[in-house]
XYZ file of C-alpha atoms in Angstrom:
387
model
C -105.015 112.326 -13.368
C -103.817 108.660 -12.351
C -103.115 108.384 -16.310
C -100.753 111.152 -17.266
C -98.401 110.010 -13.448
C -98.662 106.542 -15.561
C -97.152 108.123 -18.750
C -94.435 109.599 -16.656
C -93.688 106.702 -14.737
C -92.580 105.076 -17.986
C -91.076 107.867 -19.874
C -88.678 108.220 -17.038
C -87.977 104.367 -17.276
C -87.581 104.729 -21.078
C -84.739 107.450 -20.434
C -82.602 104.958 -18.320
C -82.797 102.027 -20.874
C -81.806 104.618 -23.645
C -78.949 105.273 -21.364
C -77.885 102.447 -20.493
C -77.622 100.355 -23.945
C -76.276 104.028 -25.543
C -72.228 103.669 -25.435
C -70.370 105.710 -23.225
C -68.685 109.664 -24.914
C -65.112 110.361 -24.081
C -63.923 113.912 -22.589
C -62.901 116.479 -24.875
C -59.384 115.394 -23.737
C -59.890 111.965 -25.491
C -59.615 109.595 -22.539
C -62.220 108.165 -21.043
C -64.114 109.097 -18.003
C -66.656 106.934 -17.284
C -65.060 103.689 -18.252
C -61.358 101.455 -17.508
C -60.223 100.230 -21.076
C -59.039 96.680 -20.259
C -54.400 96.205 -21.017
C -54.073 94.503 -24.287
C -53.421 90.579 -23.501
C -49.237 90.003 -22.570
C -47.774 87.711 -25.300
C -45.357 85.200 -22.668
C -42.389 83.739 -25.138
C -40.722 80.933 -23.653
C -37.322 80.161 -24.509
C -36.139 76.590 -24.360
C -32.435 76.165 -24.708
C -30.877 73.678 -27.436
C -29.846 71.603 -25.111
C -25.498 71.084 -26.673
C -24.307 68.171 -28.585
C -22.250 65.467 -26.142
C -19.420 66.801 -28.093
C -19.732 69.984 -27.154
C -19.401 69.189 -23.809
C -17.033 66.641 -23.782
C -14.010 69.186 -23.123
C -15.883 70.438 -20.125
C -16.213 66.810 -18.223
C -12.404 65.828 -19.172
C -11.759 70.034 -17.517
C -13.492 68.855 -14.113
C -12.199 65.190 -14.463
C -8.785 66.704 -14.494
C -9.555 68.540 -10.656
C -10.994 65.936 -9.213
C -8.768 63.321 -10.077
C -5.832 65.317 -9.106
C -7.582 66.141 -5.656
C -7.795 62.856 -4.971
C -4.635 62.098 -5.676
C -2.932 65.271 -3.781
C -5.026 65.934 -1.160
C -3.569 62.404 0.831
C -0.376 63.970 0.801
C -1.326 67.666 2.467
C -0.715 68.000 6.125
C -2.796 69.996 8.344
C 0.146 71.617 10.977
C -0.760 72.730 14.348
C 2.251 74.569 16.140
C 2.271 75.366 20.382
C 3.671 78.468 21.159
C 4.051 78.996 24.864
C 4.710 82.438 25.715
C 4.390 84.203 29.693
C 1.220 86.230 30.745
C 1.341 89.174 33.840
C 1.957 87.179 36.035
C 5.090 84.873 34.560
C 2.745 81.968 34.217
C 2.879 79.692 30.938
C -0.176 80.611 28.413
C 0.402 78.025 25.261
C -1.483 79.259 21.855
C -2.236 77.502 18.879
C -1.630 78.490 14.846
C -2.412 76.290 12.111
C -1.157 76.000 8.613
C -0.303 73.291 6.127
C 2.425 71.165 4.316
C 3.569 68.636 2.174
C 5.021 64.750 2.379
C 7.756 66.178 0.733
C 10.527 62.173 0.656
C 9.582 58.481 2.509
C 11.576 59.283 5.403
C 8.528 61.451 6.427
C 9.734 64.754 5.415
C 7.940 67.856 5.833
C 7.923 71.274 3.995
C 5.980 73.962 5.314
C 6.675 78.077 5.450
C 8.872 78.961 8.746
C 6.592 81.574 9.986
C 3.574 79.106 10.772
C 6.596 76.595 12.939
C 8.432 79.630 14.426
C 9.112 79.786 17.716
C 6.303 76.741 18.250
C 7.374 74.178 21.435
C 5.406 71.720 19.865
C 4.530 70.804 16.229
C 1.151 68.062 15.217
C 0.523 67.052 12.405
C -3.021 66.002 11.185
C -2.693 63.916 8.211
C -6.050 63.236 5.269
C -7.079 59.476 7.735
C -7.415 61.972 11.032
C -4.120 60.407 12.629
C -2.445 62.643 14.266
C 1.713 62.524 14.653
C 4.441 64.670 16.316
C 6.459 66.168 14.320
C 10.370 67.365 14.547
C 11.701 70.363 13.504
C 14.552 69.422 11.357
C 15.581 72.652 9.850
C 14.487 76.138 8.815
C 15.112 79.584 6.094
C 13.959 82.521 7.246
C 15.169 84.420 4.990
C 12.920 82.321 2.359
C 10.363 81.544 4.657
C 11.135 77.392 4.670
C 11.031 74.742 7.093
C 11.672 70.956 7.189
C 9.736 68.837 9.651
C 9.850 64.989 10.421
C 7.434 62.848 11.584
C 8.575 59.007 12.426
C 5.584 57.319 10.095
C 3.647 58.745 6.917
C 0.182 56.263 6.480
C 0.212 54.282 3.337
C -1.811 57.093 0.897
C 0.853 59.137 2.223
C 3.081 59.715 -0.552
C 5.906 62.020 -1.709
C 4.595 64.891 -4.490
C 6.401 65.624 -7.543
C 8.677 68.538 -8.085
C 8.010 71.147 -10.799
C 10.020 73.176 -12.781
C 9.745 76.774 -11.878
C 12.074 77.968 -14.502
C 10.138 76.666 -17.158
C 5.951 78.160 -15.684
C 4.420 80.608 -17.835
C 1.960 83.025 -16.904
C -1.321 82.149 -17.614
C -1.149 78.743 -16.494
C -3.349 77.324 -14.373
C -2.359 77.150 -10.781
C -4.279 74.360 -8.055
C -3.436 75.375 -3.761
C -4.317 72.929 -1.231
C -4.505 73.598 1.880
C -6.443 74.329 5.394
C -7.434 78.113 5.571
C -9.010 79.170 8.477
C -7.923 75.780 9.978
C -10.209 73.836 7.113
C -8.399 71.004 6.060
C -7.373 69.780 2.586
C -9.593 73.141 0.782
C -8.861 73.367 -2.786
C -9.009 76.628 -4.793
C -8.064 77.101 -8.305
C -6.388 80.051 -10.442
C -3.892 80.554 -12.842
C -0.456 82.236 -12.475
C -0.467 85.751 -12.924
C 2.661 86.677 -12.544
C 6.552 85.720 -11.938
C 10.067 86.481 -11.048
C 8.361 89.261 -7.846
C 10.217 90.500 -5.163
C 8.939 89.715 -2.073
C 9.621 91.907 1.001
C 9.496 90.023 3.969
C 11.632 92.362 6.431
C 12.793 96.231 5.739
C 15.862 94.422 4.334
C 14.720 90.807 3.373
C 13.187 89.922 0.304
C 12.970 86.202 -1.181
C 13.138 86.632 -5.061
C 11.612 85.153 -7.542
C 8.383 84.393 -6.213
C 5.131 83.544 -7.718
C 2.230 85.705 -8.397
C -0.539 83.816 -8.016
C -4.882 84.602 -7.817
C -5.721 81.034 -7.126
C -7.838 82.268 -3.028
C -5.058 82.567 -0.545
C -5.608 82.601 3.259
C -4.385 82.413 6.744
C -3.556 78.823 7.408
C -3.072 77.991 3.278
C 1.180 78.579 4.547
C 2.714 76.081 3.718
C 0.845 74.289 1.692
C 1.520 73.330 -1.845
C 0.966 75.295 -5.287
C 0.482 73.236 -8.406
C 0.014 72.560 -11.422
C -2.107 70.589 -13.490
C -0.910 67.674 -13.579
C 0.056 67.484 -9.887
C 3.564 68.875 -9.342
C 4.648 70.855 -7.264
C 5.604 74.293 -8.467
C 5.692 76.940 -5.303
C 4.938 76.659 -1.522
C 2.668 78.812 -0.416
C 3.631 81.792 1.837
C 1.387 85.419 1.788
C -1.714 87.482 0.694
C -0.922 91.144 -0.551
C -3.265 92.743 2.801
C -6.563 94.287 1.724
C -5.937 92.645 -1.945
C -8.018 90.011 -2.934
C -6.416 86.938 -5.966
C -3.501 88.664 -4.846
C -1.398 85.804 -3.771
C 2.755 84.417 -3.945
C 4.215 80.963 -3.650
C 8.217 79.970 -2.648
C 8.879 78.945 -6.512
C 9.801 75.346 -6.235
C 13.410 75.872 -7.867
C 13.913 77.242 -4.174
C 12.808 74.279 -2.233
C 14.919 71.756 -4.219
C 17.378 73.746 -3.316
C 17.936 74.716 0.003
C 15.378 72.066 1.236
C 18.183 69.090 0.658
C 20.342 71.391 2.256
C 17.814 71.804 5.190
C 17.968 68.285 6.212
C 21.428 67.638 6.026
C 22.929 70.456 7.857
C 19.802 71.999 9.713
C 20.839 75.153 8.290
C 20.729 76.686 5.040
C 23.953 79.170 4.255
C 23.675 82.072 2.052
C 26.120 83.394 -0.137
C 28.383 87.048 0.927
C 30.118 88.880 -1.075
C 31.906 90.283 2.259
C 30.993 94.476 1.425
C 28.187 97.075 1.592
C 27.300 99.284 -1.089
C 25.140 102.199 -2.467
C 22.948 101.983 -5.279
C 23.946 104.349 -8.163
C 21.123 106.160 -9.281
C 21.607 108.617 -12.131
C 21.261 111.199 -9.983
C 23.747 109.590 -7.592
C 26.299 109.299 -10.094
C 25.651 113.589 -11.729
C 26.447 114.677 -7.736
C 29.593 112.224 -7.576
C 30.103 112.251 -11.563
C 30.827 108.351 -12.042
C 31.351 107.331 -15.144
C 27.474 105.356 -14.902
C 24.039 105.690 -14.163
C 23.623 102.008 -12.787
C 25.693 99.695 -10.311
C 26.680 99.622 -6.702
C 29.530 101.985 -5.312
C 31.121 100.321 -2.533
C 31.272 101.920 0.638
C 32.846 99.032 3.299
C 34.315 95.595 3.430
C 33.484 93.142 6.207
C 37.584 92.739 7.256
C 35.985 88.532 7.658
C 34.714 88.508 4.523
C 35.791 87.433 1.343
C 35.811 90.507 -0.634
C 38.953 92.040 1.132
C 41.232 88.670 0.327
C 39.877 89.245 -3.494
C 40.952 92.732 -3.249
C 37.874 94.719 -3.390
C 37.724 98.612 -2.965
C 36.105 100.131 -0.415
C 35.083 103.965 0.137
C 37.892 106.056 0.925
C 36.602 109.580 1.816
C 33.224 110.696 3.346
C 31.260 114.050 1.186
C 27.472 114.915 2.203
C 24.377 114.975 -0.411
C 21.650 116.285 0.929
C 20.520 115.079 4.482
C 23.194 111.484 3.652
C 26.696 111.139 4.327
C 28.253 109.011 1.516
C 32.072 106.531 1.348
C 32.881 106.914 -1.801
C 35.863 106.327 -3.741
C 35.409 102.415 -3.562
C 34.525 100.270 -6.589
C 31.974 100.509 -8.900
C 30.219 97.018 -9.203
C 28.245 96.408 -12.315
C 27.979 92.787 -13.009
C 28.497 89.682 -11.721
C 29.343 86.604 -14.026
C 28.196 88.809 -17.072
C 24.981 89.742 -15.184
C 24.266 93.618 -15.157
C 23.804 94.979 -11.484
C 20.858 97.825 -11.691
C 20.572 98.163 -8.278
C 21.616 95.831 -4.786
C 18.846 94.107 -4.896
C 19.394 92.818 -8.186
C 23.090 91.614 -6.856
C 21.113 89.976 -3.317
C 18.382 88.357 -6.281
C 22.042 86.588 -8.088
C 23.607 85.674 -5.303
C 20.322 83.964 -3.552
C 18.647 82.531 -6.452
C 21.748 81.776 -8.881
C 24.811 80.860 -6.375
C 25.886 78.855 -3.829
C 28.576 78.983 -0.644
C 32.187 78.156 -2.310
C 31.462 79.312 -5.729
C 33.729 81.388 -7.412
C 32.214 84.613 -9.278
C 33.198 86.927 -11.853
C 32.898 90.910 -10.431
C 32.925 93.352 -13.548
C 34.435 96.016 -11.189
C 35.641 99.982 -12.672
C 38.290 101.130 -10.399
C 39.081 104.938 -11.331
C 37.980 104.687 -14.882
C 39.360 101.232 -15.349
C 36.994 98.023 -16.188
C 38.442 95.107 -14.116
C 37.518 91.615 -14.021
C 37.769 90.015 -10.461
C 36.887 86.848 -8.796
C 35.752 86.217 -5.438
C 35.570 82.937 -3.407
C 31.400 82.926 -2.213
C 31.099 82.369 1.428
C 28.626 81.646 4.338
C 26.742 84.989 5.654
C 27.532 85.429 8.791
C 24.328 84.159 11.380
């Protein structure tokens, strides 16, 4: 009996040994239900970039050196402007508030160019230079129509030198544009971009435009206003003045040629007198031309003349009768202006653009006029637009 039990135990042990040594049998689906198959070892490839030769990196070094050198030369001539405006609170007590902006040195006499809106209504203006010195500034002259203003300080730090002025008539879309200013009070911040467009009209009020402005994608933010827009050589090509609300990368600058035309007059006289024809008119469109049976589809239909304006002695004729077109009552029967000094007039704004950018008070201009179907040329001496 004992012998049988011994043999039974040995048989069970033998079966256990065989079950451990035999390979596992796959299930009918082909998936091993008893043993996990290890994943293959991943092959790691290490990519080592090939260093560029020094000759290929040289242009990058030159690019960086150009910008850093420009900043070192120009930034001491860019100032931080703080304008204090005092208003009355509900109880008629004085309540001062401070606005900030930028500006740049115009000449060795201490004149500084900035935007009119930076110092508009200011009771006191302070200028801070790159060496952290501060000086009270006097407002010398303003031109709200072009958003320009001139300040003056008694003395300049040695490193604050006048910036050279470029020529905005020679600019091309795609050129580098560099802005230096004080966005959000961060003194002498540099941003770079390109000239995105030229010849833009910038509307600053319901009826007023700054013409021929420069559009750039160089970052311009509140506090940059009045600071210089520069070319690669560090020459001023514009005065940063505005950004498109709700849009990134769209900023505008008053062209430097307007600065060269207006700022010397502001320094000498305190105001800039804008040339004026002394008339009001309607922009002619194809639909208006059809409705009034006009001989041209583009131009300006003269409606009214100012009694003291230069159009009266020049012989320009205004409207003679009223007509209703839709919901409008128009004065018609006056002269039609089609060109000024040989430049075609598309609409009222094209006339204002020509006067602002290409003429001055006292100039004589030649107007191409259609009167009762007859083409005429009339010379007119430009007067100063009333206050």
